[in-house]
Amino acid sequence: MTKAVCPGSFDPVTNGHLDIFNRAAELFDDLTVLVTGNPSKKTSGLFSIEERVELIREVVDPSIKVDWWGGLLVDYTTAHGVSTLVKGLRSSLDYEYELPMAQINRRLSGVDTVFLLTDEKFGYISSSLCKEVASYGGDVSGLLPDPVAKAVVERYKK
Ligand code: PNS
C-alpha cells in the first residue's frame, strides 16, 4: 500500500486544495492531509493549526485522513512510512518554490514528491488572495469550501 501525504499550511484550505486532495485520493490508497506548523507557537495565521485541521476534516471525504505536524516534514514521513508527497502546481512560480523543497526532502529521507497540475478552474486561487478579498468584505464563495468561507467571513468580522 502506497502511503501519501499532502502537506501545507492550509490557512485556510481552498477549493483548489480540495481538488488536489480528491485527485490524490484516486491515485493513492492511503492519503493524509498534513497541516504543518507548531500549535504551541502563536503564528500570524488567520486560523490556529487546530482550527485548520478541523476545517479540513469538515470538508474532505472521510476516507482521507487529516493530521498536523510541528517538525520537519521528512521526520513525519519517515515515522509513518510515507513514500510520497503530493502537491498542486498552479504555475511556474509554484514550480520554482516547490522544486528545492522536493529536492531537499528527497535528499534528507528519500521521500518523492508528485505534482498534480491544478485544474484550470482553480489556477488563480490561493489562501492568501482569499484572505485579502475576505478582509475587505469581498465575496469568497466558490473559492473556498462553504463552511470554510463562512469561518473566514466570521473571523474578519471580529
Ligand atoms: O503549501 P505551503 O504552505 O507552501 O507548504 C509548505 C510546507 C508546509 C510543505 C513546508 O513549509 C514544510 O514542509 N514545512 C515543514 C517544515 C520543513 O520540513 N521544512 C523543510 C522542508 S522544505
mmCIF file with all atom_site columns, C-alpha atoms and ligand atoms in Angstrom:
data_model
loop_
_atom_site.group_PDB
_atom_site.id
_atom_site.type_symbol
_atom_site.label_atom_id
_atom_site.label_alt_id
_atom_site.label_comp_id
_atom_site.label_asym_id
_atom_site.label_entity_id
_atom_site.label_seq_id
_atom_site.pdbx_PDB_ins_code
_atom_site.Cartn_x
_atom_site.Cartn_y
_atom_site.Cartn_z
_atom_site.occupancy
_atom_site.B_iso_or_equiv
_atom_site.pdbx_formal_charge
_atom_site.auth_seq_id
_atom_site.auth_comp_id
_atom_site.auth_asym_id
_atom_site.auth_atom_id
_atom_site.pdbx_PDB_model_num
ATOM   1   C CA  . MET A 1 1   ? 0.000   0.000  0.000   1.00 0.00 ? 1   MET A CA  1
ATOM   2   C CA  . THR A 1 2   ? 1.422   3.391  -1.012  1.00 0.00 ? 2   THR A CA  1
ATOM   3   C CA  . LYS A 1 3   ? 1.075   5.982  1.708   1.00 0.00 ? 3   LYS A CA  1
ATOM   4   C CA  . ALA A 1 4   ? 0.971   9.584  0.541   1.00 0.00 ? 4   ALA A CA  1
ATOM   5   C CA  . VAL A 1 5   ? 0.769   12.939 2.263   1.00 0.00 ? 5   VAL A CA  1
ATOM   6   C CA  . CYS A 1 6   ? -0.487  16.320 1.014   1.00 0.00 ? 6   CYS A CA  1
ATOM   7   C CA  . PRO A 1 7   ? 1.427   18.807 3.194   1.00 0.00 ? 7   PRO A CA  1
ATOM   8   C CA  . GLY A 1 8   ? 0.766   22.515 3.531   1.00 0.00 ? 8   GLY A CA  1
ATOM   9   C CA  . SER A 1 9   ? -0.114  25.390 5.782   1.00 0.00 ? 9   SER A CA  1
ATOM   10  C CA  . PHE A 1 10  ? -3.748  25.460 4.566   1.00 0.00 ? 10  PHE A CA  1
ATOM   11  C CA  . ASP A 1 11  ? -4.611  28.775 6.214   1.00 0.00 ? 11  ASP A CA  1
ATOM   12  C CA  . PRO A 1 12  ? -7.306  28.152 5.111   1.00 0.00 ? 12  PRO A CA  1
ATOM   13  C CA  . VAL A 1 13  ? -7.938  25.208 2.804   1.00 0.00 ? 13  VAL A CA  1
ATOM   14  C CA  . THR A 1 14  ? -9.275  26.321 -0.613  1.00 0.00 ? 14  THR A CA  1
ATOM   15  C CA  . ASN A 1 15  ? -11.325 24.650 -3.341  1.00 0.00 ? 15  ASN A CA  1
ATOM   16  C CA  . GLY A 1 16  ? -8.043  24.269 -5.261  1.00 0.00 ? 16  GLY A CA  1
ATOM   17  C CA  . HIS A 1 17  ? -6.523  22.281 -2.387  1.00 0.00 ? 17  HIS A CA  1
ATOM   18  C CA  . LEU A 1 18  ? -9.672  20.180 -2.115  1.00 0.00 ? 18  LEU A CA  1
ATOM   19  C CA  . ASP A 1 19  ? -9.468  19.278 -5.806  1.00 0.00 ? 19  ASP A CA  1
ATOM   20  C CA  . ILE A 1 20  ? -5.853  18.140 -5.330  1.00 0.00 ? 20  ILE A CA  1
ATOM   21  C CA  . PHE A 1 21  ? -6.812  16.052 -2.253  1.00 0.00 ? 21  PHE A CA  1
ATOM   22  C CA  . ASN A 1 22  ? -9.622  14.329 -4.144  1.00 0.00 ? 22  ASN A CA  1
ATOM   23  C CA  . ARG A 1 23  ? -7.455  13.599 -7.163  1.00 0.00 ? 23  ARG A CA  1
ATOM   24  C CA  . ALA A 1 24  ? -4.599  12.357 -4.950  1.00 0.00 ? 24  ALA A CA  1
ATOM   25  C CA  . ALA A 1 25  ? -7.045  10.064 -3.140  1.00 0.00 ? 25  ALA A CA  1
ATOM   26  C CA  . GLU A 1 26  ? -7.849  8.439  -6.521  1.00 0.00 ? 26  GLU A CA  1
ATOM   27  C CA  . LEU A 1 27  ? -4.151  7.748  -7.063  1.00 0.00 ? 27  LEU A CA  1
ATOM   28  C CA  . PHE A 1 28  ? -3.060  6.614  -3.592  1.00 0.00 ? 28  PHE A CA  1
ATOM   29  C CA  . ASP A 1 29  ? -4.622  4.012  -1.284  1.00 0.00 ? 29  ASP A CA  1
ATOM   30  C CA  . ASP A 1 30  ? -3.789  5.875  1.892   1.00 0.00 ? 30  ASP A CA  1
ATOM   31  C CA  . LEU A 1 31  ? -3.807  9.661  1.868   1.00 0.00 ? 31  LEU A CA  1
ATOM   32  C CA  . THR A 1 32  ? -3.235  12.081 4.730   1.00 0.00 ? 32  THR A CA  1
ATOM   33  C CA  . VAL A 1 33  ? -3.648  15.835 4.518   1.00 0.00 ? 33  VAL A CA  1
ATOM   34  C CA  . LEU A 1 34  ? -0.959  17.208 6.830   1.00 0.00 ? 34  LEU A CA  1
ATOM   35  C CA  . VAL A 1 35  ? -1.187  20.699 8.294   1.00 0.00 ? 35  VAL A CA  1
ATOM   36  C CA  . THR A 1 36  ? 2.326   21.823 9.151   1.00 0.00 ? 36  THR A CA  1
ATOM   37  C CA  . GLY A 1 37  ? 3.081   24.265 11.922  1.00 0.00 ? 37  GLY A CA  1
ATOM   38  C CA  . ASN A 1 38  ? 3.552   24.311 15.663  1.00 0.00 ? 38  ASN A CA  1
ATOM   39  C CA  . PRO A 1 39  ? 0.332   24.767 17.676  1.00 0.00 ? 39  PRO A CA  1
ATOM   40  C CA  . SER A 1 40  ? 2.256   25.961 20.737  1.00 0.00 ? 40  SER A CA  1
ATOM   41  C CA  . LYS A 1 41  ? 3.704   28.866 18.764  1.00 0.00 ? 41  LYS A CA  1
ATOM   42  C CA  . LYS A 1 42  ? 1.311   31.747 18.223  1.00 0.00 ? 42  LYS A CA  1
ATOM   43  C CA  . THR A 1 43  ? 1.658   32.138 14.483  1.00 0.00 ? 43  THR A CA  1
ATOM   44  C CA  . SER A 1 44  ? 0.431   35.046 12.431  1.00 0.00 ? 44  SER A CA  1
ATOM   45  C CA  . GLY A 1 45  ? -2.052  32.812 10.631  1.00 0.00 ? 45  GLY A CA  1
ATOM   46  C CA  . LEU A 1 46  ? -5.752  33.573 10.390  1.00 0.00 ? 46  LEU A CA  1
ATOM   47  C CA  . PHE A 1 47  ? -6.575  30.178 11.918  1.00 0.00 ? 47  PHE A CA  1
ATOM   48  C CA  . SER A 1 48  ? -4.715  28.140 14.534  1.00 0.00 ? 48  SER A CA  1
ATOM   49  C CA  . ILE A 1 49  ? -3.314  24.764 13.485  1.00 0.00 ? 49  ILE A CA  1
ATOM   50  C CA  . GLU A 1 50  ? -6.172  23.007 15.314  1.00 0.00 ? 50  GLU A CA  1
ATOM   51  C CA  . GLU A 1 51  ? -8.771  25.157 13.568  1.00 0.00 ? 51  GLU A CA  1
ATOM   52  C CA  . ARG A 1 52  ? -7.228  24.436 10.159  1.00 0.00 ? 52  ARG A CA  1
ATOM   53  C CA  . VAL A 1 53  ? -7.326  20.704 10.898  1.00 0.00 ? 53  VAL A CA  1
ATOM   54  C CA  . GLU A 1 54  ? -10.986 20.933 11.995  1.00 0.00 ? 54  GLU A CA  1
ATOM   55  C CA  . LEU A 1 55  ? -11.975 22.922 8.887   1.00 0.00 ? 55  LEU A CA  1
ATOM   56  C CA  . ILE A 1 56  ? -10.286 20.390 6.612   1.00 0.00 ? 56  ILE A CA  1
ATOM   57  C CA  . ARG A 1 57  ? -11.963 17.476 8.430   1.00 0.00 ? 57  ARG A CA  1
ATOM   58  C CA  . GLU A 1 58  ? -15.297 19.175 7.838   1.00 0.00 ? 58  GLU A CA  1
ATOM   59  C CA  . VAL A 1 59  ? -14.858 19.350 4.079   1.00 0.00 ? 59  VAL A CA  1
ATOM   60  C CA  . VAL A 1 60  ? -12.801 16.333 2.953   1.00 0.00 ? 60  VAL A CA  1
ATOM   61  C CA  . ASP A 1 61  ? -14.030 12.884 2.116   1.00 0.00 ? 61  ASP A CA  1
ATOM   62  C CA  . PRO A 1 62  ? -13.941 10.731 5.285   1.00 0.00 ? 62  PRO A CA  1
ATOM   63  C CA  . SER A 1 63  ? -11.567 8.284  3.571   1.00 0.00 ? 63  SER A CA  1
ATOM   64  C CA  . ILE A 1 64  ? -8.881  10.996 3.647   1.00 0.00 ? 64  ILE A CA  1
ATOM   65  C CA  . LYS A 1 65  ? -7.037  11.338 6.965   1.00 0.00 ? 65  LYS A CA  1
ATOM   66  C CA  . VAL A 1 66  ? -6.161  14.726 8.421   1.00 0.00 ? 66  VAL A CA  1
ATOM   67  C CA  . ASP A 1 67  ? -3.252  15.291 10.789  1.00 0.00 ? 67  ASP A CA  1
ATOM   68  C CA  . TRP A 1 68  ? -0.816  18.024 11.808  1.00 0.00 ? 68  TRP A CA  1
ATOM   69  C CA  . TRP A 1 69  ? 2.924   18.144 12.371  1.00 0.00 ? 69  TRP A CA  1
ATOM   70  C CA  . GLY A 1 70  ? 5.133   20.746 14.035  1.00 0.00 ? 70  GLY A CA  1
ATOM   71  C CA  . GLY A 1 71  ? 8.526   19.428 12.939  1.00 0.00 ? 71  GLY A CA  1
ATOM   72  C CA  . LEU A 1 72  ? 10.498  18.656 9.832   1.00 0.00 ? 72  LEU A CA  1
ATOM   73  C CA  . LEU A 1 73  ? 8.231   17.149 7.194   1.00 0.00 ? 73  LEU A CA  1
ATOM   74  C CA  . VAL A 1 74  ? 10.586  14.261 6.458   1.00 0.00 ? 74  VAL A CA  1
ATOM   75  C CA  . ASP A 1 75  ? 10.559  13.216 10.118  1.00 0.00 ? 75  ASP A CA  1
ATOM   76  C CA  . TYR A 1 76  ? 6.805   12.721 9.811   1.00 0.00 ? 76  TYR A CA  1
ATOM   77  C CA  . THR A 1 77  ? 7.037   10.809 6.523   1.00 0.00 ? 77  THR A CA  1
ATOM   78  C CA  . THR A 1 78  ? 9.799   8.531  7.819   1.00 0.00 ? 78  THR A CA  1
ATOM   79  C CA  . ALA A 1 79  ? 7.989   7.847  11.113  1.00 0.00 ? 79  ALA A CA  1
ATOM   80  C CA  . HIS A 1 80  ? 4.730   6.998  9.295   1.00 0.00 ? 80  HIS A CA  1
ATOM   81  C CA  . GLY A 1 81  ? 6.174   5.031  6.360   1.00 0.00 ? 81  GLY A CA  1
ATOM   82  C CA  . VAL A 1 82  ? 5.042   7.648  3.829   1.00 0.00 ? 82  VAL A CA  1
ATOM   83  C CA  . SER A 1 83  ? 6.799   7.294  0.464   1.00 0.00 ? 83  SER A CA  1
ATOM   84  C CA  . THR A 1 84  ? 5.204   10.147 -1.467  1.00 0.00 ? 84  THR A CA  1
ATOM   85  C CA  . LEU A 1 85  ? 4.327   13.785 -1.004  1.00 0.00 ? 85  LEU A CA  1
ATOM   86  C CA  . VAL A 1 86  ? 1.646   15.245 -3.256  1.00 0.00 ? 86  VAL A CA  1
ATOM   87  C CA  . LYS A 1 87  ? 1.440   18.929 -4.115  1.00 0.00 ? 87  LYS A CA  1
ATOM   88  C CA  . GLY A 1 88  ? -0.506  21.005 -6.598  1.00 0.00 ? 88  GLY A CA  1
ATOM   89  C CA  . LEU A 1 89  ? 1.260   23.156 -9.198  1.00 0.00 ? 89  LEU A CA  1
ATOM   90  C CA  . ARG A 1 90  ? -0.568  26.238 -10.450 1.00 0.00 ? 90  ARG A CA  1
ATOM   91  C CA  . SER A 1 91  ? 2.223   27.865 -12.411 1.00 0.00 ? 91  SER A CA  1
ATOM   92  C CA  . SER A 1 92  ? 5.955   28.175 -12.979 1.00 0.00 ? 92  SER A CA  1
ATOM   93  C CA  . LEU A 1 93  ? 6.092   30.328 -9.826  1.00 0.00 ? 93  LEU A CA  1
ATOM   94  C CA  . ASP A 1 94  ? 4.880   27.349 -7.792  1.00 0.00 ? 94  ASP A CA  1
ATOM   95  C CA  . TYR A 1 95  ? 7.415   25.172 -9.580  1.00 0.00 ? 95  TYR A CA  1
ATOM   96  C CA  . GLU A 1 96  ? 10.306  27.462 -8.617  1.00 0.00 ? 96  GLU A CA  1
ATOM   97  C CA  . TYR A 1 97  ? 9.140   27.410 -4.985  1.00 0.00 ? 97  TYR A CA  1
ATOM   98  C CA  . GLU A 1 98  ? 8.441   23.679 -4.853  1.00 0.00 ? 98  GLU A CA  1
ATOM   99  C CA  . LEU A 1 99  ? 11.487  22.320 -6.685  1.00 0.00 ? 99  LEU A CA  1
ATOM   100 C CA  . PRO A 1 100 ? 14.114  22.941 -3.956  1.00 0.00 ? 100 PRO A CA  1
ATOM   101 C CA  . MET A 1 101 ? 11.704  21.720 -1.257  1.00 0.00 ? 101 MET A CA  1
ATOM   102 C CA  . ALA A 1 102 ? 11.079  18.483 -3.161  1.00 0.00 ? 102 ALA A CA  1
ATOM   103 C CA  . GLN A 1 103 ? 14.800  18.026 -3.753  1.00 0.00 ? 103 GLN A CA  1
ATOM   104 C CA  . ILE A 1 104 ? 15.845  18.637 -0.156  1.00 0.00 ? 104 ILE A CA  1
ATOM   105 C CA  . ASN A 1 105 ? 13.099  16.358 1.156   1.00 0.00 ? 105 ASN A CA  1
ATOM   106 C CA  . ARG A 1 106 ? 14.302  13.597 -1.183  1.00 0.00 ? 106 ARG A CA  1
ATOM   107 C CA  . ARG A 1 107 ? 17.924  14.161 -0.190  1.00 0.00 ? 107 ARG A CA  1
ATOM   108 C CA  . LEU A 1 108 ? 17.061  14.079 3.522   1.00 0.00 ? 108 LEU A CA  1
ATOM   109 C CA  . SER A 1 109 ? 14.873  10.987 3.522   1.00 0.00 ? 109 SER A CA  1
ATOM   110 C CA  . GLY A 1 110 ? 14.286  9.529  0.052   1.00 0.00 ? 110 GLY A CA  1
ATOM   111 C CA  . VAL A 1 111 ? 10.663  10.693 0.007   1.00 0.00 ? 111 VAL A CA  1
ATOM   112 C CA  . ASP A 1 112 ? 9.496   11.590 -3.508  1.00 0.00 ? 112 ASP A CA  1
ATOM   113 C CA  . THR A 1 113 ? 7.190   14.473 -4.429  1.00 0.00 ? 113 THR A CA  1
ATOM   114 C CA  . VAL A 1 114 ? 4.486   14.028 -7.048  1.00 0.00 ? 114 VAL A CA  1
ATOM   115 C CA  . PHE A 1 115 ? 2.991   17.181 -8.577  1.00 0.00 ? 115 PHE A CA  1
ATOM   116 C CA  . LEU A 1 116 ? -0.554  17.374 -9.852  1.00 0.00 ? 116 LEU A CA  1
ATOM   117 C CA  . LEU A 1 117 ? -1.333  20.236 -12.212 1.00 0.00 ? 117 LEU A CA  1
ATOM   118 C CA  . THR A 1 118 ? -4.050  22.417 -10.768 1.00 0.00 ? 118 THR A CA  1
ATOM   119 C CA  . ASP A 1 119 ? -7.353  22.296 -12.585 1.00 0.00 ? 119 ASP A CA  1
ATOM   120 C CA  . GLU A 1 120 ? -7.758  25.409 -14.766 1.00 0.00 ? 120 GLU A CA  1
ATOM   121 C CA  . LYS A 1 121 ? -10.812 26.417 -12.700 1.00 0.00 ? 121 LYS A CA  1
ATOM   122 C CA  . PHE A 1 122 ? -8.666  26.837 -9.608  1.00 0.00 ? 122 PHE A CA  1
ATOM   123 C CA  . GLY A 1 123 ? -5.394  28.144 -11.069 1.00 0.00 ? 123 GLY A CA  1
ATOM   124 C CA  . TYR A 1 124 ? -5.710  31.635 -9.601  1.00 0.00 ? 124 TYR A CA  1
ATOM   125 C CA  . ILE A 1 125 ? -6.943  30.649 -6.133  1.00 0.00 ? 125 ILE A CA  1
ATOM   126 C CA  . SER A 1 126 ? -4.629  30.944 -3.145  1.00 0.00 ? 126 SER A CA  1
ATOM   127 C CA  . SER A 1 127 ? -5.274  31.063 0.600   1.00 0.00 ? 127 SER A CA  1
ATOM   128 C CA  . SER A 1 128 ? -3.661  34.490 0.826   1.00 0.00 ? 128 SER A CA  1
ATOM   129 C CA  . LEU A 1 129 ? -5.739  36.005 -2.019  1.00 0.00 ? 129 LEU A CA  1
ATOM   130 C CA  . CYS A 1 130 ? -8.920  34.639 -0.458  1.00 0.00 ? 130 CYS A CA  1
ATOM   131 C CA  . LYS A 1 131 ? -7.948  36.190 2.896   1.00 0.00 ? 131 LYS A CA  1
ATOM   132 C CA  . GLU A 1 132 ? -7.225  39.517 1.249   1.00 0.00 ? 132 GLU A CA  1
ATOM   133 C CA  . VAL A 1 133 ? -10.586 39.548 -0.541  1.00 0.00 ? 133 VAL A CA  1
ATOM   134 C CA  . ALA A 1 134 ? -12.467 38.498 2.598   1.00 0.00 ? 134 ALA A CA  1
ATOM   135 C CA  . SER A 1 135 ? -10.624 41.035 4.768   1.00 0.00 ? 135 SER A CA  1
ATOM   136 C CA  . TYR A 1 136 ? -12.176 43.815 2.656   1.00 0.00 ? 136 TYR A CA  1
ATOM   137 C CA  . GLY A 1 137 ? -15.612 42.207 2.773   1.00 0.00 ? 137 GLY A CA  1
ATOM   138 C CA  . GLY A 1 138 ? -15.356 40.712 -0.743  1.00 0.00 ? 138 GLY A CA  1
ATOM   139 C CA  . ASP A 1 139 ? -17.144 37.563 -1.850  1.00 0.00 ? 139 ASP A CA  1
ATOM   140 C CA  . VAL A 1 140 ? -15.118 34.365 -1.415  1.00 0.00 ? 140 VAL A CA  1
ATOM   141 C CA  . SER A 1 141 ? -17.921 31.914 -2.152  1.00 0.00 ? 141 SER A CA  1
ATOM   142 C CA  . GLY A 1 142 ? -16.866 29.430 -4.827  1.00 0.00 ? 142 GLY A CA  1
ATOM   143 C CA  . LEU A 1 143 ? -13.208 29.964 -3.938  1.00 0.00 ? 143 LEU A CA  1
ATOM   144 C CA  . LEU A 1 144 ? -13.368 28.264 -0.548  1.00 0.00 ? 144 LEU A CA  1
ATOM   145 C CA  . PRO A 1 145 ? -15.492 25.302 0.578   1.00 0.00 ? 145 PRO A CA  1
ATOM   146 C CA  . ASP A 1 146 ? -18.739 26.729 2.056   1.00 0.00 ? 146 ASP A CA  1
ATOM   147 C CA  . PRO A 1 147 ? -18.004 26.020 5.762   1.00 0.00 ? 147 PRO A CA  1
ATOM   148 C CA  . VAL A 1 148 ? -14.520 27.476 5.309   1.00 0.00 ? 148 VAL A CA  1
ATOM   149 C CA  . ALA A 1 149 ? -15.828 30.605 3.569   1.00 0.00 ? 149 ALA A CA  1
ATOM   150 C CA  . LYS A 1 150 ? -18.264 31.050 6.460   1.00 0.00 ? 150 LYS A CA  1
ATOM   151 C CA  . ALA A 1 151 ? -15.477 30.681 9.051   1.00 0.00 ? 151 ALA A CA  1
ATOM   152 C CA  . VAL A 1 152 ? -13.271 33.189 7.197   1.00 0.00 ? 152 VAL A CA  1
ATOM   153 C CA  . VAL A 1 153 ? -16.048 35.776 6.973   1.00 0.00 ? 153 VAL A CA  1
ATOM   154 C CA  . GLU A 1 154 ? -16.799 35.314 10.693  1.00 0.00 ? 154 GLU A CA  1
ATOM   155 C CA  . ARG A 1 155 ? -13.129 35.680 11.604  1.00 0.00 ? 155 ARG A CA  1
ATOM   156 C CA  . TYR A 1 156 ? -12.827 39.010 9.792   1.00 0.00 ? 156 TYR A CA  1
ATOM   157 C CA  . LYS A 1 157 ? -15.982 40.299 11.485  1.00 0.00 ? 157 LYS A CA  1
ATOM   158 C CA  . LYS A 1 158 ? -14.113 40.107 14.828  1.00 0.00 ? 158 LYS A CA  1
HETATM 159 O O1  . PNS B 2 .   ? 1.696   24.965 0.837   1.00 0.00 ? 1   PNS B O1  1
HETATM 160 P P1  . PNS B 2 .   ? 2.773   25.595 1.687   1.00 0.00 ? 1   PNS B P1  1
HETATM 161 O O2  . PNS B 2 .   ? 2.202   26.331 2.845   1.00 0.00 ? 1   PNS B O2  1
HETATM 162 O O3  . PNS B 2 .   ? 3.715   26.408 0.868   1.00 0.00 ? 1   PNS B O3  1
HETATM 163 O O4  . PNS B 2 .   ? 3.588   24.356 2.274   1.00 0.00 ? 1   PNS B O4  1
HETATM 164 C C1  . PNS B 2 .   ? 4.935   24.450 2.646   1.00 0.00 ? 1   PNS B C1  1
HETATM 165 C C2  . PNS B 2 .   ? 5.250   23.292 3.592   1.00 0.00 ? 1   PNS B C2  1
HETATM 166 C C3  . PNS B 2 .   ? 4.341   23.338 4.775   1.00 0.00 ? 1   PNS B C3  1
HETATM 167 C C4  . PNS B 2 .   ? 5.061   21.976 2.853   1.00 0.00 ? 1   PNS B C4  1
HETATM 168 C C5  . PNS B 2 .   ? 6.713   23.443 4.041   1.00 0.00 ? 1   PNS B C5  1
HETATM 169 O O5  . PNS B 2 .   ? 6.886   24.688 4.606   1.00 0.00 ? 1   PNS B O5  1
HETATM 170 C C6  . PNS B 2 .   ? 7.114   22.365 5.025   1.00 0.00 ? 1   PNS B C6  1
HETATM 171 O O6  . PNS B 2 .   ? 7.368   21.261 4.613   1.00 0.00 ? 1   PNS B O6  1
HETATM 172 N N1  . PNS B 2 .   ? 7.167   22.709 6.322   1.00 0.00 ? 1   PNS B N1  1
HETATM 173 C C7  . PNS B 2 .   ? 7.555   21.802 7.360   1.00 0.00 ? 1   PNS B C7  1
HETATM 174 C C8  . PNS B 2 .   ? 8.983   22.098 7.840   1.00 0.00 ? 1   PNS B C8  1
HETATM 175 C C9  . PNS B 2 .   ? 10.002  21.503 6.898   1.00 0.00 ? 1   PNS B C9  1
HETATM 176 O O7  . PNS B 2 .   ? 10.091  20.298 6.736   1.00 0.00 ? 1   PNS B O7  1
HETATM 177 N N2  . PNS B 2 .   ? 10.802  22.368 6.228   1.00 0.00 ? 1   PNS B N2  1
HETATM 178 C C10 . PNS B 2 .   ? 11.866  21.991 5.331   1.00 0.00 ? 1   PNS B C10 1
HETATM 179 C C11 . PNS B 2 .   ? 11.387  21.260 4.108   1.00 0.00 ? 1   PNS B C11 1
HETATM 180 S S1  . PNS B 2 .   ? 11.187  22.266 2.753   1.00 0.00 ? 1   PNS B S1  1
#
